Short mmCIF file of C-alpha atoms in Angstrom, two decimals:
data_model
loop_
_atom_site.label_atom_id
_atom_site.label_comp_id
_atom_site.label_asym_id
_atom_site.label_seq_id
_atom_site.Cartn_x
_atom_site.Cartn_y
_atom_site.Cartn_z
CA ASP A 21 129.44 73.05 -183.83
CA MET A 22 126.49 75.08 -185.10
CA THR A 23 127.90 75.50 -188.48
CA ILE A 24 125.07 76.08 -191.02
CA VAL A 25 125.26 73.32 -193.54
CA MET A 26 122.08 74.31 -195.60
CA ALA A 27 119.85 77.44 -195.72
CA ASN A 28 116.79 78.19 -197.72
CA VAL A 29 115.69 81.25 -199.51
CA GLU A 30 113.59 82.36 -196.76
CA PHE A 31 116.69 82.44 -194.38
CA GLU A 32 118.49 84.39 -197.18
CA LYS A 33 115.81 87.12 -196.86
CA LEU A 34 115.92 87.11 -193.04
CA SER A 35 119.61 87.20 -192.66
CA GLY A 36 120.63 89.49 -195.57
CA PHE A 37 123.35 87.29 -196.80
CA PRO A 38 123.39 85.06 -199.91
CA ARG A 39 123.35 81.24 -199.45
CA LYS A 40 126.93 80.98 -200.77
CA ASP A 41 128.04 83.14 -197.95
CA ILE A 42 126.10 81.22 -195.31
CA GLU A 43 126.38 77.44 -196.06
CA ARG A 44 129.45 75.99 -194.41
CA ARG A 45 130.85 79.48 -193.76
CA LYS A 46 128.68 80.95 -190.98
CA LYS A 47 127.53 79.38 -187.50
CA PHE A 48 124.03 80.10 -186.33
CA THR A 49 125.23 81.71 -183.23
CA GLU A 50 126.46 84.62 -185.43
CA PHE A 51 122.81 85.54 -186.03
CA ILE A 52 121.44 85.14 -182.33
CA ASP A 53 120.94 88.01 -180.26
CA PRO A 54 123.74 88.05 -177.61
CA ALA A 55 120.67 88.28 -174.84
CA ASP A 56 119.36 84.90 -176.11
CA LEU A 57 122.88 83.25 -177.02
CA ASP A 58 123.38 81.42 -173.84
CA LYS A 59 119.98 79.96 -173.65
CA MET A 60 120.13 78.76 -177.24
CA ILE A 61 123.73 77.24 -176.86
CA SER A 62 122.34 75.35 -173.69
CA TYR A 63 119.38 74.07 -175.59
CA HIS A 64 121.56 72.73 -178.47
CA GLN A 65 123.97 70.91 -176.20
CA GLY A 66 121.58 69.48 -174.02
CA ARG A 67 119.49 68.09 -177.07
CA ARG A 68 122.83 66.02 -178.03
CA GLN A 69 123.12 64.91 -174.49
CA ASN A 70 119.61 63.74 -174.25
CA ARG A 71 119.02 66.06 -171.18
CA PRO A 72 115.35 66.04 -170.24
CA ALA A 73 113.06 69.10 -170.40
CA VAL A 74 115.02 70.69 -173.30
CA PRO A 75 112.37 72.47 -175.31
CA ASP A 76 111.90 71.64 -179.01
CA GLU A 77 110.00 74.85 -179.63
CA TYR A 78 110.94 78.46 -178.27
CA GLU A 79 111.22 82.04 -179.10
CA CYS A 80 114.53 83.85 -179.64
CA ARG A 81 115.85 87.05 -181.34
CA VAL A 82 118.17 87.15 -184.37
CA ILE A 83 120.09 90.14 -185.91
CA ASN A 84 120.42 90.36 -189.80
CA ARG A 85 123.01 91.80 -191.91
CA SER A 86 121.70 95.54 -191.34
CA GLY A 87 121.60 95.17 -187.61
CA GLN A 88 117.93 94.76 -187.29
CA VAL A 89 116.62 92.64 -184.47
CA ARG A 90 113.84 90.10 -185.50
CA ASP A 91 111.70 87.93 -183.14
CA ILE A 92 111.42 84.37 -184.41
CA TRP A 93 109.58 81.25 -183.28
CA LEU A 94 111.99 78.29 -183.57
CA LYS A 95 111.24 74.59 -183.81
CA VAL A 96 114.26 72.30 -183.70
CA GLY A 97 114.64 68.46 -184.48
CA MET A 98 117.58 65.93 -184.44
CA LEU A 99 118.32 64.12 -187.77
CA PRO A 100 118.72 60.47 -187.60
CA ASP A 101 122.59 60.65 -187.76
CA GLY A 102 122.48 61.92 -184.30
CA VAL A 103 124.81 64.72 -185.04
CA HIS A 104 122.85 67.26 -187.22
CA SER A 105 119.86 69.03 -186.46
CA ILE A 106 117.15 70.83 -188.48
CA ALA A 107 115.46 74.15 -187.49
CA SER A 108 112.40 75.66 -189.03
CA PHE A 109 111.37 79.10 -187.78
CA MET A 110 108.78 81.76 -188.35
CA ASP A 111 109.32 85.50 -188.18
CA VAL A 112 106.94 86.83 -185.43
CA THR A 113 108.21 90.26 -185.07
CA ASP A 114 105.04 92.11 -186.11
CA LEU A 115 103.12 89.81 -183.74
CA LYS A 116 105.52 90.46 -180.88
CA ALA A 117 105.32 94.25 -181.51
CA VAL A 118 101.52 94.00 -181.43
CA GLN A 119 101.68 91.98 -178.15
CA ARG A 120 103.96 94.59 -176.74
CA GLU A 121 101.57 97.39 -177.58
CA LEU A 122 98.67 95.49 -176.16
CA GLN A 123 100.66 94.99 -172.86
CA LYS A 124 101.52 98.75 -172.90
CA ASN A 125 97.90 99.58 -173.58
CA GLN A 126 96.70 97.06 -170.82
CA ALA A 127 99.15 98.65 -168.35
CA ALA A 128 97.73 102.20 -169.22
CA LEU A 129 94.19 100.95 -168.95
CA ASN A 130 94.91 99.29 -165.63
CA GLY A 131 96.34 102.55 -164.37
CA VAL A 132 93.14 104.39 -165.47
CA ILE A 133 91.12 101.64 -163.94
CA GLU A 134 92.96 101.71 -160.65
CA ALA A 135 92.72 105.70 -160.65
CA ALA A 136 89.17 105.68 -161.31
CA GLY A 137 88.13 105.27 -157.66
CA GLY A 138 85.50 102.70 -158.42
CA LEU A 139 85.06 98.88 -157.86
CA ILE A 140 85.69 96.91 -161.06
CA TYR A 141 85.02 93.31 -161.90
CA ALA A 142 84.61 91.05 -164.84
CA ILE A 143 82.55 87.76 -164.89
CA SER A 144 81.81 85.20 -167.37
CA ARG A 145 78.31 84.07 -168.67
CA GLU A 146 78.45 81.41 -165.87
CA TYR A 147 78.64 84.12 -163.23
CA ARG A 148 82.32 83.32 -162.45
CA ILE A 149 84.59 86.06 -161.51
CA VAL A 150 87.10 86.56 -163.99
CA SER A 151 89.22 89.51 -162.72
CA VAL A 152 88.81 92.38 -160.21
CA ASN A 153 90.76 95.65 -159.71
CA SER A 154 92.68 96.22 -156.47
CA ALA A 155 90.06 98.25 -155.05
CA MET A 156 87.43 95.53 -155.45
CA ALA A 157 90.04 93.00 -154.04
CA GLU A 158 90.65 95.19 -151.17
CA LYS A 159 87.07 95.71 -150.31
CA ILE A 160 86.37 91.84 -150.42
CA GLY A 161 89.47 90.97 -148.47
CA HIS A 162 90.92 88.45 -151.00
CA ASP A 163 91.15 87.76 -154.87
CA PRO A 164 87.86 86.29 -155.61
CA THR A 165 88.74 85.26 -158.99
CA GLY A 166 86.99 82.05 -160.08
CA GLN A 167 84.17 82.24 -157.31
CA TRP A 168 80.33 83.01 -157.95
CA CYS A 169 79.95 86.81 -158.16
CA TYR A 170 76.46 86.75 -156.54
CA ALA A 171 77.90 84.97 -153.54
CA VAL A 172 80.94 87.01 -153.11
CA LEU A 173 79.61 90.55 -154.01
CA HIS A 174 75.92 90.14 -152.84
CA GLY A 175 75.93 87.48 -150.13
CA ARG A 176 73.36 85.37 -152.17
CA ASN A 177 73.01 81.73 -152.97
CA THR A 178 71.45 82.31 -156.46
CA PRO A 179 72.08 84.87 -159.21
CA CYS A 180 70.57 88.36 -158.46
CA PRO A 181 67.05 88.47 -160.11
CA ASP A 182 68.00 91.81 -161.75
CA CYS A 183 71.48 90.78 -163.11
CA PRO A 184 72.23 92.03 -166.65
CA ALA A 185 74.82 89.25 -167.32
CA SER A 186 73.46 88.65 -170.75
CA THR A 187 73.05 92.21 -171.71
CA GLU A 188 74.01 93.29 -175.35
CA LYS A 189 74.12 97.00 -174.51
CA PRO A 190 75.60 98.87 -171.35
CA VAL A 191 73.24 98.90 -168.61
CA ARG A 192 73.39 101.87 -165.89
CA ARG A 193 71.48 101.29 -162.56
CA GLU A 194 71.52 102.01 -158.92
CA LEU A 195 71.72 99.06 -156.48
CA ARG A 196 72.09 98.44 -152.85
CA SER A 197 74.33 95.82 -151.40
CA GLU A 198 72.91 93.04 -149.44
CA LEU A 199 76.12 92.72 -147.64
CA ASP A 200 77.11 96.10 -146.42
CA GLY A 201 73.84 97.87 -147.01
CA ARG A 202 75.70 100.80 -149.09
CA TRP A 203 74.42 102.23 -152.34
CA TYR A 204 76.29 101.79 -155.65
CA TYR A 205 76.01 103.14 -159.08
CA ALA A 206 77.00 100.45 -161.57
CA VAL A 207 77.68 100.49 -165.23
CA THR A 208 77.83 97.07 -166.92
CA LYS A 209 79.05 96.30 -170.39
CA PRO A 210 79.11 93.11 -172.27
CA VAL A 211 82.33 91.33 -173.31
CA ASN A 212 82.31 89.94 -176.74
CA ASP A 213 83.95 86.93 -177.83
CA PRO A 214 85.61 86.57 -181.24
CA GLN A 215 82.48 85.41 -183.12
CA GLY A 216 80.66 88.45 -181.82
CA GLY A 217 78.65 86.73 -179.09
CA VAL A 218 78.74 87.83 -175.24
CA SER A 219 81.25 85.83 -173.25
CA GLY A 220 80.78 87.90 -170.08
CA MET A 221 80.58 91.33 -168.68
CA GLU A 222 82.48 93.99 -166.87
CA THR A 223 81.11 96.10 -164.26
CA LEU A 224 82.11 99.39 -162.71
CA MET A 225 80.67 100.21 -159.30
CA ILE A 226 80.83 103.60 -157.54
CA ASP A 227 79.90 104.18 -154.01
CA ILE A 228 77.19 106.81 -153.92
CA THR A 229 75.91 106.05 -150.37
CA GLU A 230 76.33 109.74 -149.31
CA ARG A 231 74.55 111.09 -152.41
CA LYS A 232 71.53 108.67 -151.58
CA GLN A 233 71.54 109.89 -147.93
CA ALA A 234 71.52 113.48 -149.07
CA GLU A 235 68.65 112.67 -151.54
CA GLN A 236 66.76 110.87 -148.80
CA ALA A 237 67.23 113.76 -146.54
CA LEU A 238 66.05 116.20 -149.11
CA GLU A 239 62.99 113.92 -149.73
CA GLU A 240 62.15 113.95 -145.98
CA GLN A 241 62.41 117.61 -145.83
CA THR A 242 60.33 118.01 -149.14
CA ASP A 243 57.80 115.64 -147.38
CA ARG A 244 58.12 117.71 -144.21
CA PHE A 245 57.31 120.96 -146.12
CA ARG A 246 54.60 119.44 -147.99
CA ARG A 247 52.93 118.20 -144.68
CA GLU A 248 53.59 121.75 -143.05
CA ASN A 249 51.98 123.45 -146.11
CA LEU A 250 49.03 121.17 -146.05
CA SER A 251 48.49 121.73 -142.30
CA LEU A 252 48.92 125.54 -142.86
CA ARG A 253 46.50 125.49 -145.87
CA GLN A 254 44.09 123.38 -143.84
CA GLY A 255 44.50 125.96 -141.06
CA MET A 256 43.53 128.66 -143.23
CA LYS A 257 40.24 127.11 -144.00
CA GLU A 258 39.57 126.35 -140.63
CA ARG A 259 41.42 128.72 -138.29
CA PHE A 260 39.00 128.47 -135.40
CA ARG A 261 40.28 125.13 -134.71
CA PHE A 262 43.13 122.60 -135.03
CA GLY A 263 42.01 119.05 -134.58
CA GLY A 264 40.49 118.99 -131.19
CA ILE A 265 41.68 122.46 -130.16
CA ILE A 266 39.28 125.24 -130.38
CA GLY A 267 39.94 129.05 -130.72
CA LYS A 268 40.57 131.69 -133.19
CA SER A 269 42.31 134.30 -130.87
CA PRO A 270 45.76 135.66 -131.69
CA PRO A 271 47.38 133.39 -129.04
CA MET A 272 45.72 130.39 -130.43
CA GLN A 273 46.76 131.31 -134.08
CA LYS A 274 50.28 131.38 -132.79
CA LEU A 275 49.84 128.09 -130.96
CA TYR A 276 48.62 126.49 -134.28
CA GLU A 277 51.83 127.74 -136.07
CA ASN A 278 53.86 126.21 -133.27
CA ILE A 279 52.10 122.94 -133.49
CA VAL A 280 52.69 122.75 -137.33
CA HIS A 281 56.47 123.45 -136.91
CA ALA A 282 56.90 120.92 -134.09
CA ALA A 283 55.01 118.42 -136.16
CA SER A 284 57.28 118.80 -138.97
CA SER A 285 60.39 118.06 -136.77
CA SER A 286 61.38 114.89 -135.00
CA ALA A 287 62.90 116.79 -132.07
CA ASN A 288 61.66 116.51 -128.52
CA VAL A 289 59.00 118.92 -127.40
CA ILE A 290 57.92 120.31 -124.03
CA ILE A 291 54.52 121.93 -123.51
CA TYR A 292 54.19 124.49 -120.86
CA GLY A 293 50.79 125.66 -119.44
CA GLU A 294 48.44 125.91 -116.62
CA SER A 295 46.26 123.03 -115.54
CA GLY A 296 43.27 122.66 -117.99
CA THR A 297 44.74 124.38 -121.01
CA GLY A 298 44.74 121.42 -123.18
CA LYS A 299 48.37 120.32 -123.19
CA GLU A 300 47.46 116.69 -123.99
CA LEU A 301 45.48 117.91 -126.88
CA ALA A 302 48.31 119.92 -128.37
CA ALA A 303 50.58 116.82 -127.94
CA GLN A 304 48.01 114.79 -129.78
CA GLU A 305 47.92 117.07 -132.61
CA ILE A 306 51.58 117.29 -132.97
CA HIS A 307 51.54 113.38 -133.14
CA ASN A 308 48.76 113.34 -135.58
CA SER A 309 50.33 116.00 -137.97
CA GLY A 310 53.84 114.36 -137.98
CA ASN A 311 55.52 111.28 -139.71
CA ARG A 312 54.83 109.24 -136.68
CA ALA A 313 50.99 109.37 -136.88
CA GLU A 314 50.66 105.84 -137.76
CA GLY A 315 52.53 104.76 -134.65
CA PRO A 316 51.13 104.62 -131.14
CA PHE A 317 50.50 107.67 -128.95
CA VAL A 318 51.27 106.57 -125.41
CA VAL A 319 50.10 108.92 -122.47
CA VAL A 320 51.86 108.64 -119.14
CA ASN A 321 50.65 110.70 -116.24
CA CYS A 322 53.80 110.90 -114.35
CA GLY A 323 52.26 112.33 -111.21
CA ALA A 324 49.90 109.33 -110.86
CA ILE A 325 52.76 106.71 -110.88
CA PRO A 326 54.11 105.92 -107.18
CA GLU A 327 58.04 106.54 -107.14
CA ASN A 328 58.48 102.87 -106.45
CA LEU A 329 56.69 101.74 -109.49
CA LEU A 330 58.44 104.27 -111.92
CA GLU A 331 60.99 101.86 -113.29
CA SER A 332 58.73 99.05 -113.96
CA GLU A 333 55.99 101.32 -115.44
CA PHE A 334 58.50 102.84 -117.93
CA PHE A 335 60.82 99.93 -118.68
CA GLY A 336 58.60 97.06 -118.13
CA TYR A 337 59.49 93.59 -116.45
CA LYS A 338 60.47 90.07 -117.00
CA LYS A 339 58.45 87.28 -115.52
CA GLY A 340 59.73 86.63 -111.95
CA ALA A 341 61.42 89.84 -111.65
CA PHE A 342 59.44 90.40 -108.27
CA THR A 343 56.57 89.19 -106.44
CA GLY A 344 53.38 89.11 -108.65
CA ALA A 345 55.33 89.42 -111.88
CA ASP A 346 53.72 86.43 -113.31
CA ARG A 347 54.40 87.20 -117.03
CA ASP A 348 56.60 89.51 -119.05
CA ARG A 349 55.22 93.20 -119.37
CA ALA A 350 56.39 95.78 -121.89
CA GLY A 351 56.75 99.31 -120.38
CA HIS A 352 55.67 102.59 -121.75
CA LEU A 353 58.95 102.91 -123.59
CA GLN A 354 58.51 99.86 -125.43
CA GLN A 355 54.78 100.37 -126.05
CA ALA A 356 55.63 103.76 -127.76
CA HIS A 357 58.11 102.19 -130.32
CA LYS A 358 57.86 104.03 -133.58
CA GLY A 359 55.44 106.44 -132.13
CA THR A 360 55.19 109.33 -129.50
CA LEU A 361 55.60 109.10 -125.71
CA PHE A 362 53.57 111.91 -123.94
CA LEU A 363 55.02 112.63 -120.54
CA ASP A 364 52.37 114.65 -118.67
CA GLU A 365 53.44 116.24 -115.50
CA THR A 366 57.11 115.78 -116.30
CA GLY A 367 58.03 117.69 -113.24
CA GLU A 368 56.85 114.99 -111.03
CA ILE A 369 59.47 112.48 -112.17
CA ALA A 370 62.00 111.85 -109.47
CA PRO A 371 65.69 112.76 -110.17
CA ALA A 372 66.92 109.11 -109.92
CA MET A 373 64.45 108.10 -112.65
CA GLN A 374 65.41 111.12 -114.80
CA VAL A 375 68.97 109.75 -115.08
CA LYS A 376 67.68 106.50 -116.50
CA LEU A 377 65.58 108.22 -118.97
CA LEU A 378 68.41 110.32 -120.06
CA ARG A 379 70.16 107.02 -121.13
CA VAL A 380 67.18 106.33 -123.32
CA ILE A 381 66.93 109.68 -124.69
CA ASP A 382 70.78 109.62 -125.52
CA GLY A 383 70.08 106.35 -127.42
CA LYS A 384 71.66 103.83 -124.86
CA GLY A 385 68.53 102.03 -124.35
CA PHE A 386 67.17 100.29 -121.38
CA SER A 387 66.77 96.78 -119.95
CA PRO A 388 63.26 95.62 -118.29
CA VAL A 389 63.26 94.96 -114.64
CA GLY A 390 64.75 91.47 -114.14
CA GLY A 391 66.06 91.32 -117.73
CA SER A 392 69.41 91.75 -119.27
CA GLU A 393 68.72 92.60 -122.90
CA VAL A 394 69.19 96.10 -124.11
CA ILE A 395 66.34 97.53 -125.96
CA ASN A 396 66.42 100.62 -128.01
CA PRO A 397 63.13 101.99 -128.69
CA ASP A 398 62.64 104.45 -131.60
CA ILE A 399 60.48 107.18 -129.87
CA ARG A 400 59.84 110.73 -129.82
CA ILE A 401 59.14 112.40 -126.47
CA ILE A 402 56.67 115.18 -125.82
CA ALA A 403 56.63 116.42 -122.37
CA ALA A 404 54.14 118.57 -120.42
CA THR A 405 54.23 120.54 -117.17
CA ASN A 406 52.14 123.12 -115.38
CA ARG A 407 55.31 124.07 -113.14
CA ASP A 408 58.20 126.24 -113.94
CA PRO A 409 60.99 123.90 -114.90
CA GLY A 410 63.56 126.68 -114.17
CA SER A 411 62.69 126.91 -110.49
CA LEU A 412 62.32 123.12 -110.39
CA VAL A 413 66.02 122.98 -111.74
CA LYS A 414 67.08 125.48 -109.03
CA GLN A 415 65.36 123.53 -106.39
CA GLY A 416 67.05 120.43 -107.41
CA VAL A 417 64.00 118.62 -108.40
CA MET A 418 64.76 118.37 -111.92
CA ARG A 419 68.19 117.75 -113.42
CA GLU A 420 69.49 120.38 -115.56
CA ASP A 421 70.70 118.00 -118.42
CA PHE A 422 67.24 116.26 -118.22
CA TYR A 423 65.53 119.65 -118.73
CA PHE A 424 67.63 120.51 -121.77
CA ARG A 425 67.02 117.12 -123.40
CA LEU A 426 63.33 117.84 -123.21
CA HIS A 427 63.49 121.70 -123.77
CA VAL A 428 64.23 121.66 -127.50
CA ILE A 429 61.08 122.83 -128.93
CA PRO A 430 59.21 124.60 -126.30
CA ILE A 431 55.24 125.27 -126.83
CA TYR A 432 53.19 127.56 -124.47
CA MET A 433 49.58 126.99 -124.02
CA PRO A 434 47.69 130.39 -123.21
CA PRO A 435 45.46 130.40 -120.21
CA LEU A 436 41.67 130.91 -121.04
CA ARG A 437 41.84 134.41 -119.29
CA GLU A 438 44.16 135.48 -122.03
CA ARG A 439 41.94 134.53 -125.01
CA LYS A 440 38.28 135.25 -123.84
CA GLU A 441 37.31 136.02 -127.39
CA ASP A 442 37.25 132.11 -127.76
CA LEU A 443 34.80 131.77 -125.08
CA PRO A 444 31.66 131.90 -127.51
CA LEU A 445 33.40 129.03 -129.76
CA LEU A 446 34.15 126.99 -126.65
CA ALA A 447 30.88 127.41 -125.05
CA ASP A 448 29.03 126.44 -128.35
CA HIS A 449 31.22 123.42 -128.71
CA PHE A 450 30.49 122.14 -125.36
CA LEU A 451 26.79 122.91 -125.65
CA LYS A 452 26.54 120.77 -128.72
CA LEU A 453 28.79 117.99 -127.16
CA TYR A 454 26.61 117.43 -124.26
CA SER A 455 23.19 118.05 -125.83
CA GLU A 456 21.55 114.72 -126.05
CA SER A 457 18.22 115.75 -127.25
CA GLY A 458 19.35 117.28 -130.33
CA GLN A 459 18.22 120.72 -129.50
CA VAL A 460 21.18 122.85 -128.26
CA PRO A 461 20.39 125.15 -125.55
CA ARG A 462 21.54 128.82 -125.62
CA LEU A 463 23.11 131.12 -123.17
CA ALA A 464 21.37 134.39 -122.50
CA GLY A 465 23.18 137.62 -122.75
CA SER A 466 23.73 137.83 -118.92
CA LEU A 467 25.01 134.31 -118.84
CA LEU A 468 27.51 135.08 -121.70
CA GLU A 469 28.60 138.36 -119.75
CA SER A 470 29.33 136.18 -116.74
CA LEU A 471 31.64 133.98 -118.90
CA TYR A 472 33.48 137.16 -120.03
CA SER A 473 33.80 138.50 -116.36
CA HIS A 474 35.09 135.24 -114.91
CA GLN A 475 38.90 134.74 -114.66
CA TRP A 476 38.81 130.89 -115.25
CA PRO A 477 41.49 129.68 -112.87
CA GLY A 478 40.72 126.11 -114.09
CA ASN A 479 40.96 127.25 -117.72
CA VAL A 480 39.05 125.18 -120.63
CA ARG A 481 38.50 122.22 -118.28
CA GLU A 482 36.62 124.49 -115.85
CA LEU A 483 34.55 125.96 -118.79
CA GLN A 484 33.86 122.49 -119.88
CA ASN A 485 32.46 121.49 -116.37
CA VAL A 486 30.35 124.64 -116.19
CA ILE A 487 28.63 123.89 -119.50
CA HIS A 488 28.16 120.19 -118.88
CA ARG A 489 26.46 121.03 -115.45
CA TYR A 490 24.32 123.66 -117.22
CA VAL A 491 23.11 121.12 -119.86
CA THR A 492 22.81 118.23 -117.49
CA VAL A 493 21.09 119.65 -114.38
CA ASN A 494 19.89 122.94 -115.92
CA ARG A 495 21.91 125.22 -113.56
CA PHE A 496 24.64 127.80 -114.44
CA GLU A 497 27.20 128.18 -111.66
CA LEU A 498 30.75 129.69 -111.63
CA PRO A 499 32.94 128.98 -108.84
CA GLY A 500 33.32 132.07 -106.69
CA SER A 501 30.74 134.00 -108.73
CA ASP A 502 27.74 135.87 -106.96
CA LEU A 503 25.56 134.97 -109.92
CA PRO A 504 22.63 133.00 -108.48
CA GLY A 505 21.65 129.70 -110.03
CA ARG A 506 18.86 129.89 -112.55
CA SER A 507 16.64 127.30 -113.84
CA SER A 508 16.41 126.40 -117.47
CA GLY A 509 13.17 128.12 -117.61
CA ASP A 510 14.63 131.56 -116.36
CA ILE A 511 17.75 131.70 -118.07
CA LEU A 512 16.78 134.94 -119.89
CA PRO A 513 17.62 138.28 -118.30
CA GLU A 514 14.80 140.22 -116.76
CA THR A 515 13.51 143.07 -119.02
CA GLU A 516 10.58 145.45 -119.04
CA HIS A 517 9.70 144.64 -122.51
CA GLN A 518 7.22 142.21 -123.61
CA PRO A 519 8.37 138.74 -124.58
CA GLY A 520 7.44 139.22 -128.26
CA ASP A 521 9.83 142.34 -128.47
CA LEU A 522 12.81 140.46 -129.49
CA LYS A 523 14.65 143.18 -131.31
CA LYS A 524 14.71 145.49 -128.29
CA PHE A 525 15.72 142.71 -125.95
CA LEU A 526 18.77 141.79 -128.15
CA GLN A 527 19.62 145.39 -128.48
CA GLU A 528 19.74 145.73 -124.63
CA ALA A 529 21.56 142.47 -124.13
CA GLU A 530 24.18 143.58 -126.81
CA LYS A 531 24.48 146.86 -124.91
CA ARG A 532 25.13 145.30 -121.60
CA LEU A 533 27.71 142.93 -123.17
CA ILE A 534 29.64 145.70 -124.79
CA ILE A 535 29.66 147.76 -121.51
CA ARG A 536 30.84 144.80 -119.48
CA THR A 537 33.61 144.12 -121.96
CA LEU A 538 34.71 147.64 -122.19
CA GLU A 539 34.92 147.90 -118.51
CA SER A 540 36.77 144.59 -118.10
CA ASN A 541 39.15 145.91 -120.67
CA ARG A 542 39.51 149.42 -119.22
CA TRP A 543 37.76 150.89 -122.21
CA ARG A 544 40.60 149.86 -124.56
CA ARG A 545 38.73 149.48 -127.76
CA THR A 546 41.06 147.24 -129.57
CA GLU A 547 41.10 144.69 -126.85
CA THR A 548 37.44 144.91 -126.44
CA ALA A 549 36.67 144.41 -130.15
CA ALA A 550 38.99 141.24 -130.05
CA ALA A 551 37.34 139.98 -127.09
CA LEU A 552 33.97 140.21 -128.69
CA GLY A 553 35.21 138.79 -131.92
CA ILE A 554 34.46 141.73 -134.03
CA ASN A 555 36.69 144.49 -135.78
CA ARG A 556 37.19 147.90 -134.36
CA ARG A 557 35.00 149.71 -137.00
CA THR A 558 32.08 147.48 -135.99
CA LEU A 559 32.68 148.20 -132.33
CA PHE A 560 32.77 152.12 -132.98
CA LYS A 561 29.61 151.83 -134.83
CA LYS A 562 27.75 149.88 -132.00
CA ILE A 563 29.12 152.25 -129.36
CA ARG A 564 27.63 155.07 -131.23
CA GLN A 565 24.34 153.21 -131.75
CA HIS A 566 24.01 152.63 -128.04
CA GLY A 567 25.25 156.01 -126.94
CA LEU A 568 28.18 154.83 -125.09
CA ASP A 569 30.82 157.29 -126.84
#
């Protein structure tokens, strides 16, 4: 009936009653916390009825004489008479208090962990996941406890080569996940066992993808500025040319700056200019000065491709796509992958083809003729035309949306007649280019005057042909000019001075050149000085010397 028959001194201390008031006077139920009373009575009765699964050891709470509640760990055994039982117990109140405090702290820590906004996991030294927070479990899609961390977190078959699993100090690092391609900032610290060794590690991972993308964009911008600055500094050293482009006139200086800005960008470019002004050279320099310089530079003369071949030329074709297609062939778009596609005479592209090219420009890719795979090339388009695209749009020859996709960075090539001060540089360049004997011929004053007076409808290409013909067949001829052909032995202007009087000859040639240039510029001295490649003060001085004022 649960009457206490015998109690030792320790039970006196626990209960607060002397043994004489306990033994055969009180029942054990008088000391049990009401919340645990039913459980204890059930165990007591079940033990005498030999019911299975009745525990011999359990925890319960007792109340002493002062009303204090104490936690005890109880072990009960039956005596041989089958009636009495003996109970030994241990006061675990302090231990339970510590456990409750730990649980409280763990709950608070879990709250902090969940509010941290990061992905947290703990692993053993054997790379098994011990625990994860809810954010990590949600990212993975399940509770990965017990699984290999390198398989679940990084999609690997073996441990990560840079894993700090055995670290004895906190490790901070940035890593990129092989599963989702995102960047994370990870802080890993060791977990120590009771002996002071490392039993595992805990890691906090914070997604820093946006920050890394911003850093990458900043690095690309810095690199672009560095390249632009390098190009500009190089241009300061050699402003009379830019790669294969020659000229030092103000229009050319503006062109060089535009090329530098276009090269530092990845946007599409359209180059306007008359035939023969060097549009392809400008496109080549944009490519060479940009971050695609290592890639291909593919030139397409749109005006030379028959309309029925446009699609196969641009997109390529598969073997058997049509008669004569005996093998796969990559088109211009695929050939220009990672590089630049230069579309010369863009105004000659048929509107139907413009629609298909628009899909490529918008990133929707293309399929080769006779194929079904979609190819998305990484290309930059530089277009060029000698026609007015605005009028082409009005005439319906060019689609407006196609025009605006190309007209992002416009560049204008000045005609040669607007930069005649570059004629000596260009003429000297072509004279050296076509001279095979090593001796570069010179142009007499009258021939140089004729270069300045000519309007150059064919621009630099026409000048190139004139100089080439002069060097090759010893004849100097300008289309539409009344200047008679001269042999190489008669290229000097007629003069009344003796052949040895070089100083006077040069003075007269200079005077005639200045007069001719003044007349062609309507005696505007600033324009004349620019055309002659000298400053205004030098021009005024020479005008006075020759009595032209």
